[in-house]
Backbone as a ProteinNet text record, in pm:
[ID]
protein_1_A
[PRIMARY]
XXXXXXXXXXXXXXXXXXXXXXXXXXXXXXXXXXXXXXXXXXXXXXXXXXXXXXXXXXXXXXXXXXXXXXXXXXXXXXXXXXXXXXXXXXXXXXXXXXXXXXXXXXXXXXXXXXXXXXXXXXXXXXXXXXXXXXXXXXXXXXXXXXXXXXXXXXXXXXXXXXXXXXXXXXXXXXXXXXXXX
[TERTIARY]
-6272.2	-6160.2	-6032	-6064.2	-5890.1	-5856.9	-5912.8	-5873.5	-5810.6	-5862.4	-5735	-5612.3	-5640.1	-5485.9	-5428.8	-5493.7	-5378.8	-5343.1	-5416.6	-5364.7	-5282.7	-5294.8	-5204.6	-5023.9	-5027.1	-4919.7	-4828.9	-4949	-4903.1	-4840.6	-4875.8	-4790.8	-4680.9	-4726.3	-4581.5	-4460.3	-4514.4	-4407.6	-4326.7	-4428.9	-4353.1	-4302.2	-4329.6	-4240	-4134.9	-4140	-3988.5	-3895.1	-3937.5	-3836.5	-3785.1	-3802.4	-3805.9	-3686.6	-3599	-3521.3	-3504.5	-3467.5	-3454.7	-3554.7	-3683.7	-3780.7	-3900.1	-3964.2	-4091.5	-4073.5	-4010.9	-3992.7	-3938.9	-3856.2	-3820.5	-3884.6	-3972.8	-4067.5	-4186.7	-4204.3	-4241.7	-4264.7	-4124.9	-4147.8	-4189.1	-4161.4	-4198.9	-4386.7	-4433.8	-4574.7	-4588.9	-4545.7	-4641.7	-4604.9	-4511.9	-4535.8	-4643.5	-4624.1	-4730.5	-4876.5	-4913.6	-5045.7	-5106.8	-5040	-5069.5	-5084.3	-4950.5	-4895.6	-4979.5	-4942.2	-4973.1	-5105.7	-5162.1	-5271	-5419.2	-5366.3	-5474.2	-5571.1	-5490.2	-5624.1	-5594.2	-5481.3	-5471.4	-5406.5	-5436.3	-5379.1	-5248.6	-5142.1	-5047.1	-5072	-5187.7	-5235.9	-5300.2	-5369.2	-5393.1	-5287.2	-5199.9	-5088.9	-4998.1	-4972.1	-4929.6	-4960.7	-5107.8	-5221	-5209.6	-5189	-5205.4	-5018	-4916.3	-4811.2	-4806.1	-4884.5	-4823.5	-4969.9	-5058.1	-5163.1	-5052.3	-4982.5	-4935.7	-4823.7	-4785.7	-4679.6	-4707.1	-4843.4	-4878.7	-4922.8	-4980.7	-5013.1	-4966.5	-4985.6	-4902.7	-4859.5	-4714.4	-4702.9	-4600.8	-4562.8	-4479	-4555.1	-4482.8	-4505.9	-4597.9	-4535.7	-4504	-4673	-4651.9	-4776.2	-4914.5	-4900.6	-5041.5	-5029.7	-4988.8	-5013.1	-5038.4	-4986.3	-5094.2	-5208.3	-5210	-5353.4	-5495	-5407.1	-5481.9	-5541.3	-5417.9	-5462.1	-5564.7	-5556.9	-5615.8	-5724.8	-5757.3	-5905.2	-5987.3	-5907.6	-5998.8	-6018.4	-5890.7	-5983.3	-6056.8	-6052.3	-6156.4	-6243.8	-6260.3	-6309.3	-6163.9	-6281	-6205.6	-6116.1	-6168.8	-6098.4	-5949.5	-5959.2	-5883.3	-5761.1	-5773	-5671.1	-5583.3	-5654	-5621	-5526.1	-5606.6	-5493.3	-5375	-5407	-5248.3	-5183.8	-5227.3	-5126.8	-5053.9	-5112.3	-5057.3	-4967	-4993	-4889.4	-4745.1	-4775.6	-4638.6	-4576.1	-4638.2	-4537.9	-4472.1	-4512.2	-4485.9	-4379.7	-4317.2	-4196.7	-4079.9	-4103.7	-4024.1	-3974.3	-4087.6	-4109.2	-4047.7	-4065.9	-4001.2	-3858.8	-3813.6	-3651.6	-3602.5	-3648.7	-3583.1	-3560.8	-3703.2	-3659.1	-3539.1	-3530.2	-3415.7	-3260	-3273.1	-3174	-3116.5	-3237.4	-3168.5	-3081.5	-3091	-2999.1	-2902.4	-2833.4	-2710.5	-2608.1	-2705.9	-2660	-2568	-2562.7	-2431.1	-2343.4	-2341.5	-2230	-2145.8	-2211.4	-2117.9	-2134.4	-2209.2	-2209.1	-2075.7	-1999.3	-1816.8	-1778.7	-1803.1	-1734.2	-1710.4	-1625.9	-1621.3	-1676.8	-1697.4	-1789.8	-1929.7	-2004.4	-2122.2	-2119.5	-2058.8	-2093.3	-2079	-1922.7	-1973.2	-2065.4	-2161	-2300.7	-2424.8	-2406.9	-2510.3	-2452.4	-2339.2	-2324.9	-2357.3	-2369.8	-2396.1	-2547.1	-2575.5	-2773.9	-2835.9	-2750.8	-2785.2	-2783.5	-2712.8	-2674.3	-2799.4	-2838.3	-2911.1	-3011.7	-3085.4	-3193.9	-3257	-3094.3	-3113.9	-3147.3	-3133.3	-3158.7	-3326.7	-3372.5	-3466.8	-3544.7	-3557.4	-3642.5	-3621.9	-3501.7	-3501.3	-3596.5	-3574.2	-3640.3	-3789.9	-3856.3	-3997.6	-4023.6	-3900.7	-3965.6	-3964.7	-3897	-3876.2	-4029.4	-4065.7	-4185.4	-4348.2	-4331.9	-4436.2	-4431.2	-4304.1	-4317	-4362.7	-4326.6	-4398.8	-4536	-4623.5	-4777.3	-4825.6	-4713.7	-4793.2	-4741.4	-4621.6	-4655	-4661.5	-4765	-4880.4	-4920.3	-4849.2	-4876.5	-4803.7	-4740.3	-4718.9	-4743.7	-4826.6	-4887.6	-4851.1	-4856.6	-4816.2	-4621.8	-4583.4	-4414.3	-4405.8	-4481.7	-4421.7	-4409.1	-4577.3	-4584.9	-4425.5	-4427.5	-4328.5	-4168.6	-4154.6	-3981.2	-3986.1	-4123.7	-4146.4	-4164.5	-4220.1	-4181.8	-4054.6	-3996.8	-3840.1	-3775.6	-3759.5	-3670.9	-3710.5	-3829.4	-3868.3	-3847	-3842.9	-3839.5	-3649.9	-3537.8	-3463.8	-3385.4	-3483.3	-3406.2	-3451.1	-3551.5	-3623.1	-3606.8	-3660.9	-3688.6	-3840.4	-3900.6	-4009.3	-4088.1	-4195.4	-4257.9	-4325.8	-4289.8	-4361.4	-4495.1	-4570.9	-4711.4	-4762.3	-4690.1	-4660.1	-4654.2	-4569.1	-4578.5	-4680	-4720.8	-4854.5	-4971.5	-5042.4	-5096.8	-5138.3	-4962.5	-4954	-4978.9	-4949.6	-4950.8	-5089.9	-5172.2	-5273.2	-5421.8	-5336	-5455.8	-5396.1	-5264	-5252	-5299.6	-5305.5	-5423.6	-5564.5	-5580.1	-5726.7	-5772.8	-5682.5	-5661.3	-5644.2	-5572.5	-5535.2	-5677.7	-5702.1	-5820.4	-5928	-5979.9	-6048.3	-6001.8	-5927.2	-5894.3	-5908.3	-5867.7	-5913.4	-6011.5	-6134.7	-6272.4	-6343	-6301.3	-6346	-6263.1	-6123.5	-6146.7	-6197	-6212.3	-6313.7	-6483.5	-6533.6	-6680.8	-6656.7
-5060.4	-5012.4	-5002.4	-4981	-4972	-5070.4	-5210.2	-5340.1	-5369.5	-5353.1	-5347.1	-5293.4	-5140.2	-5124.2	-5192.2	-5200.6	-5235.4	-5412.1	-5453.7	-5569.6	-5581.5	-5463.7	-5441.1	-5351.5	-5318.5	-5218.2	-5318.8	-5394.8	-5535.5	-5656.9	-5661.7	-5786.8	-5687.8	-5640.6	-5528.9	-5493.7	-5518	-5507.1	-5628	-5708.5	-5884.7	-5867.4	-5900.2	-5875.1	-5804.5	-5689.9	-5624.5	-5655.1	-5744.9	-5749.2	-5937.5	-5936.8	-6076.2	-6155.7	-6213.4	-6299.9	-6409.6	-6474.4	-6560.4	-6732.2	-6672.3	-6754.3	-6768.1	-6795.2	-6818.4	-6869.1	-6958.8	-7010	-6892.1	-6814	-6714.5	-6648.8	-6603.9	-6519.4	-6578.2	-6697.9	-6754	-6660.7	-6664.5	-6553.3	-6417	-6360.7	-6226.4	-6216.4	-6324.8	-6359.1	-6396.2	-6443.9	-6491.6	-6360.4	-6257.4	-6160.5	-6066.1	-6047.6	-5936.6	-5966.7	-6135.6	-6154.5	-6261.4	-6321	-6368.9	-6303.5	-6215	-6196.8	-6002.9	-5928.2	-5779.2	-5745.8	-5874.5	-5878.9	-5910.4	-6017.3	-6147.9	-6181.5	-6176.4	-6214.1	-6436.6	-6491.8	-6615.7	-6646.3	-6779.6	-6829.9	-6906	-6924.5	-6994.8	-7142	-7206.7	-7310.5	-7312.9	-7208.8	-7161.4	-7138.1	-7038.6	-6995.4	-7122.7	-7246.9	-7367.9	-7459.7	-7425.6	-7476.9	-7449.3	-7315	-7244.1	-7273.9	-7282.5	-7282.6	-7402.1	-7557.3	-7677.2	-7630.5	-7596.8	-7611.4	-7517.4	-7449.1	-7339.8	-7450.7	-7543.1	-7607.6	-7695	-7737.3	-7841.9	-7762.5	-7650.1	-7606.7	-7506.8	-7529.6	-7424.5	-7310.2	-7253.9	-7104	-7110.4	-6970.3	-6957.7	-6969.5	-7042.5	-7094.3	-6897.6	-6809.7	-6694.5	-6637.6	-6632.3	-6602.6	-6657.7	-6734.3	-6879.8	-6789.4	-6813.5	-6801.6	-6666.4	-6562.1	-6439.4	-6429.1	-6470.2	-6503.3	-6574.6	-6680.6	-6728.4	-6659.3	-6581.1	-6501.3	-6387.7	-6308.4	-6200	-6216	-6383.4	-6405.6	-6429.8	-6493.8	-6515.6	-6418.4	-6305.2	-6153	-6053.5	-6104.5	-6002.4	-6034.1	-6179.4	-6264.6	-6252.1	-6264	-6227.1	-6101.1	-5985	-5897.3	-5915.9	-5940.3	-5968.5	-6028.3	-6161.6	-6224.5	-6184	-6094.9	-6007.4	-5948.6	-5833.5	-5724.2	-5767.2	-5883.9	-5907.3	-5985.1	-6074	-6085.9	-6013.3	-5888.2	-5817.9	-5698.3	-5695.6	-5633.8	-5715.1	-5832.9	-5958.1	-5917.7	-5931.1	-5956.3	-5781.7	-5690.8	-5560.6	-5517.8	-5548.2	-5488.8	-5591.5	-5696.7	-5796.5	-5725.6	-5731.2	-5705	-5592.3	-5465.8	-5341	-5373.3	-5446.6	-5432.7	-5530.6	-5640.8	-5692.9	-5629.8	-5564.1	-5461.8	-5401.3	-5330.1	-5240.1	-5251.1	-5417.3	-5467.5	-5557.1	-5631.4	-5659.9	-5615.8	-5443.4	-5407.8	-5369.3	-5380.6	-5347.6	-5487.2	-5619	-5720.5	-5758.7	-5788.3	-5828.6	-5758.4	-5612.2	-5566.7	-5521.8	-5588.2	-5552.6	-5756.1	-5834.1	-5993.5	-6078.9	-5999.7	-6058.6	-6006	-5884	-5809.4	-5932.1	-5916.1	-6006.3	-5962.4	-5808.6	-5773.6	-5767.7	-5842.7	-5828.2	-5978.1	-6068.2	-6264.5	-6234.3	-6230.8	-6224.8	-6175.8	-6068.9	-6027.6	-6081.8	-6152.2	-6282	-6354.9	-6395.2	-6553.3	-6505.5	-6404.7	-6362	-6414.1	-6308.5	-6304	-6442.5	-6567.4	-6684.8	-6774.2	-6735	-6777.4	-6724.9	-6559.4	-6535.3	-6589	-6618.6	-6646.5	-6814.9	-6893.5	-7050	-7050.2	-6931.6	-6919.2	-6845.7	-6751.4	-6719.4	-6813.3	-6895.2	-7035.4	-7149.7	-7189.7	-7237.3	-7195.6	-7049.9	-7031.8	-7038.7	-7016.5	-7062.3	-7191.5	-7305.9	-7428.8	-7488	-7394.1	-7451.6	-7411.8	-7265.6	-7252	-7292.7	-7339.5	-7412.6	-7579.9	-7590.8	-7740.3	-7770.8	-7651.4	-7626.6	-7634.8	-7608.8	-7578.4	-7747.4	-7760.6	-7845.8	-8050.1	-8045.7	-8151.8	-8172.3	-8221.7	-8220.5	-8334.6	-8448.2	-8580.5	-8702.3	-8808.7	-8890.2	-8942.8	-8954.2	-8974.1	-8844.4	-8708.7	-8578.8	-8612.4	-8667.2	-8665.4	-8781.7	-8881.4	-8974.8	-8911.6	-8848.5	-8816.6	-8709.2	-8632	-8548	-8620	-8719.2	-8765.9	-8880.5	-8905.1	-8974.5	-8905.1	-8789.9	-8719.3	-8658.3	-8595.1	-8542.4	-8647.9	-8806.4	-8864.2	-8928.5	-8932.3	-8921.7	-8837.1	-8682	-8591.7	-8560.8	-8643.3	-8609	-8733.5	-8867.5	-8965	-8992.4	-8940.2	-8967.3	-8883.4	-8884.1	-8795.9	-8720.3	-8781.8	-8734.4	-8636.7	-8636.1	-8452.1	-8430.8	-8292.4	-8225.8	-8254.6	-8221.9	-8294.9	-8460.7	-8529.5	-8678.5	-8675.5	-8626.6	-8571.1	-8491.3	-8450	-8366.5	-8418.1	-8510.3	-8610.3	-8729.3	-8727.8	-8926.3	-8830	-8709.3	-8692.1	-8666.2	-8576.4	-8543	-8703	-8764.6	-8952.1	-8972.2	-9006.5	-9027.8	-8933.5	-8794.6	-8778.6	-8750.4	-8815.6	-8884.8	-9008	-9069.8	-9231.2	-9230.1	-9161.7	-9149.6	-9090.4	-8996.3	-8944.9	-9017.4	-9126.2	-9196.4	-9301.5	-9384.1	-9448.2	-9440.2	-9290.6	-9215.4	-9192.1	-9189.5	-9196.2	-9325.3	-9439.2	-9552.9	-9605.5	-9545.5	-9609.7	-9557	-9430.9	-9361.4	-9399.1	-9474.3	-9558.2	-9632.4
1846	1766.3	1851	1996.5	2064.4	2096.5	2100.6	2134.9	2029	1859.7	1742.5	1765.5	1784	1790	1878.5	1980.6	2103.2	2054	2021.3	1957.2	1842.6	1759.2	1653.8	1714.2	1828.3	1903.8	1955.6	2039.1	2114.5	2037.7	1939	1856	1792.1	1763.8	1668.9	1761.8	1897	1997.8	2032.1	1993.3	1985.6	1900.5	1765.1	1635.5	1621.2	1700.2	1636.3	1791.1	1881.3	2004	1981.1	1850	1894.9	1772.7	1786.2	1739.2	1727.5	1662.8	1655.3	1631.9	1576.2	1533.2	1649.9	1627.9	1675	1855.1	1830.6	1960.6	2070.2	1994.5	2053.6	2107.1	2032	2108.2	2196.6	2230.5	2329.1	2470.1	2547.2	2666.7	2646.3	2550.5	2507.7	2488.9	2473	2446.4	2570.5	2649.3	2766.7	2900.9	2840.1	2923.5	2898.2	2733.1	2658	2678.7	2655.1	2610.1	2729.6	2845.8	2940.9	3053.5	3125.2	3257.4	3186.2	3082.6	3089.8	3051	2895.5	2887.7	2881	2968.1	2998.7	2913.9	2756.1	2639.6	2654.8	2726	2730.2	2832.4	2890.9	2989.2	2919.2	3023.7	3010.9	2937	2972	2899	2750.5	2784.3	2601.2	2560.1	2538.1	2487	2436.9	2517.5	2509.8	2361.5	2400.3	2323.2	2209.9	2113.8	2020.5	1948.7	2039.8	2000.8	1952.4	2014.4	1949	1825.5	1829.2	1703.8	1613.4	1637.1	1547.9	1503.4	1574.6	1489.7	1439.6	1426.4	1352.2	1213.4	1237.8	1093.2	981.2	925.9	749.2	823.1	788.8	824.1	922.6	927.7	1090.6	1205	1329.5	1424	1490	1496.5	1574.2	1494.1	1356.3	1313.7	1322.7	1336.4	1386.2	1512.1	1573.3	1759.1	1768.3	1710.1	1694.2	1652.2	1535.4	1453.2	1546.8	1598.8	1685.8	1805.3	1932.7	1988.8	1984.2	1851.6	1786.3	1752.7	1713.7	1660.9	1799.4	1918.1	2058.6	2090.4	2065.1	2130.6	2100.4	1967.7	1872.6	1767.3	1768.3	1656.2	1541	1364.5	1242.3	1227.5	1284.6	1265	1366.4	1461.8	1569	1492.7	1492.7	1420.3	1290.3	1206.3	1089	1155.7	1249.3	1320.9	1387	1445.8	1551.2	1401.8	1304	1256.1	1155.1	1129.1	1072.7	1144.5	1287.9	1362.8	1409.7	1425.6	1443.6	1329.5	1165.2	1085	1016.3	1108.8	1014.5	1027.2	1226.9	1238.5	1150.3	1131.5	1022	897.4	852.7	718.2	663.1	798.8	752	793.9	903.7	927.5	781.7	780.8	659.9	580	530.6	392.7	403.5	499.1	605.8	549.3	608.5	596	489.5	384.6	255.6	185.8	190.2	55.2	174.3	306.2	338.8	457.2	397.4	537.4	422.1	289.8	231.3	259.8	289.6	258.1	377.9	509.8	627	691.8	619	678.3	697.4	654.5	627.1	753.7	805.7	908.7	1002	1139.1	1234.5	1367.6	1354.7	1497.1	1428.6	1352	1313.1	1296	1275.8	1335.2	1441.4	1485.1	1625.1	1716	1696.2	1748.6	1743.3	1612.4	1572.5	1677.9	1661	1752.5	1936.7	1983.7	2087	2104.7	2027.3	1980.1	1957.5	1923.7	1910.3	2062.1	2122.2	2277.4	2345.7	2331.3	2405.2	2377.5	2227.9	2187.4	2278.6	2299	2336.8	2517.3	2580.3	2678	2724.1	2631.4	2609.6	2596.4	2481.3	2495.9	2622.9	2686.8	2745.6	2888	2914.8	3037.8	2981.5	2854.4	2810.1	2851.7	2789	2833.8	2940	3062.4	3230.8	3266.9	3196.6	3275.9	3209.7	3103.8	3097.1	3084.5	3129.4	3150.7	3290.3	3423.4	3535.6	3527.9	3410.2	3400.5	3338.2	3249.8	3165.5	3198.1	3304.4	3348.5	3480.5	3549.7	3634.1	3732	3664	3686.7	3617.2	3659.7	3619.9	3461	3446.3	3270.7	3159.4	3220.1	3147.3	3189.7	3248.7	3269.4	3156.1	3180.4	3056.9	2912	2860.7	2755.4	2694.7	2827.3	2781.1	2778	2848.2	2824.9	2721	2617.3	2529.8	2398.8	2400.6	2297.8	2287.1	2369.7	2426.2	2347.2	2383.9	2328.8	2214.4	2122.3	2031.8	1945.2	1997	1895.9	1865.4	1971.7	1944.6	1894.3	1919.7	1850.8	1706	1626.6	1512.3	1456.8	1296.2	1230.3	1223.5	1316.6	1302.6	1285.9	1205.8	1218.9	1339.3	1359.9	1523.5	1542	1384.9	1425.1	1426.7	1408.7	1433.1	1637.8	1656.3	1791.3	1856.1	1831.3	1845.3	1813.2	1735.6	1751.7	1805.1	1836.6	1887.9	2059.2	2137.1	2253.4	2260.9	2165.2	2185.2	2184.1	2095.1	2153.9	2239.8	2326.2	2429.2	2567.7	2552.9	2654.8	2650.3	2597.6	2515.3	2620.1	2533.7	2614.1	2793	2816.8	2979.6	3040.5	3011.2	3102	3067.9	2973	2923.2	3051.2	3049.4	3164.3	3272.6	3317.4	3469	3460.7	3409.2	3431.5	3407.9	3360.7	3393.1	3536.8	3580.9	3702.4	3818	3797.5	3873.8	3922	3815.4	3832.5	3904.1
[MASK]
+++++++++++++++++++++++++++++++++++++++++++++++++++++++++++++++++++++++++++++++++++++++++++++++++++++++++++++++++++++++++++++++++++++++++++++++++++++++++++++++++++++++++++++++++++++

């Protein structure tokens, strides 16, 4: 029962510190649930974020769900994702009936447009440090400056990308073990 809460405390602490979409909360997850609570490695966590973007739903909620179910089975995943989405749910409420009526102001964009800067730096330092983990080798540098300029020259869907990388390291280590014989 205290691995719930604390899994229900622990995402609710992600959820209400977190802006700006899923991606956002990226570093906020790999301090909470990697580096404070060792329910995933930096590579899982990786793992769960592209499965979370391949499937139905918010990116932020999958990757709890996911976390929650490795650390506690069914119930697990219930609890963290119902702690990610509570601090939401209650600030929105919060804030539906009073964001029309101060969204005109100009020190309230301008605080968004702050909060949007910080948010692009927040992710950015996510993707310096697991691009440190996750490319490794020559074949993981291609995949990644092939989806990179794939995902920014196409229209493509993320899981089109997430597919086509996941047969390609399929294919590669399939290779490195036949030339290994």
């Amino acid at each position: 029962m205290r691995i719930l809460l604390e899994l229900f405390l622990t995402f609710a602490k992600v959820g209400v510190m977190t802006f700006g979409g899923g991606y956002a909360m990226l570093p906020i997850l790999q301090r909470e649930v990697v580096d404070n609570k060792g329910w995933a490695t930096e590579e899982e966590l990786m793992d769960y974020f592209a499965i979370g973007q391949c499937t139905p739903g918010v990116i932020a909620v999958n990757t709890a769900t996911f976390i929650g179910q490795k650390t506690k089975g069914l119930p697990g995943g219930i609890i963290a994702t119902l702690g990610v989405v509570f601090p939401s749910l209650i600030i929105i409420s919060a804030l539906a009936g009073v964001i029309e009526a101060f969204s005109h102001l100009t020190w309230v964009q301008n605080a968004f447009g702050g909060i949007r800067v910080c948010v692009c730096v927040l992710i950015l330092n996510a993707v310096v440090k697991l691009y440190k983990k996750a490319v490794v080798d020559k074949a993981t540098l291609v995949i990644f400056l092939l989806v990179a300029l794939g995902s920014y020259f196409t229209p493509l869907s993320p899981v089109v990308f997430v597919l086509l990388a996941g047969a390609a390291g399929i294919v590669i280590k399939a290779l490195e073990g036949r030339q290994a014989k």
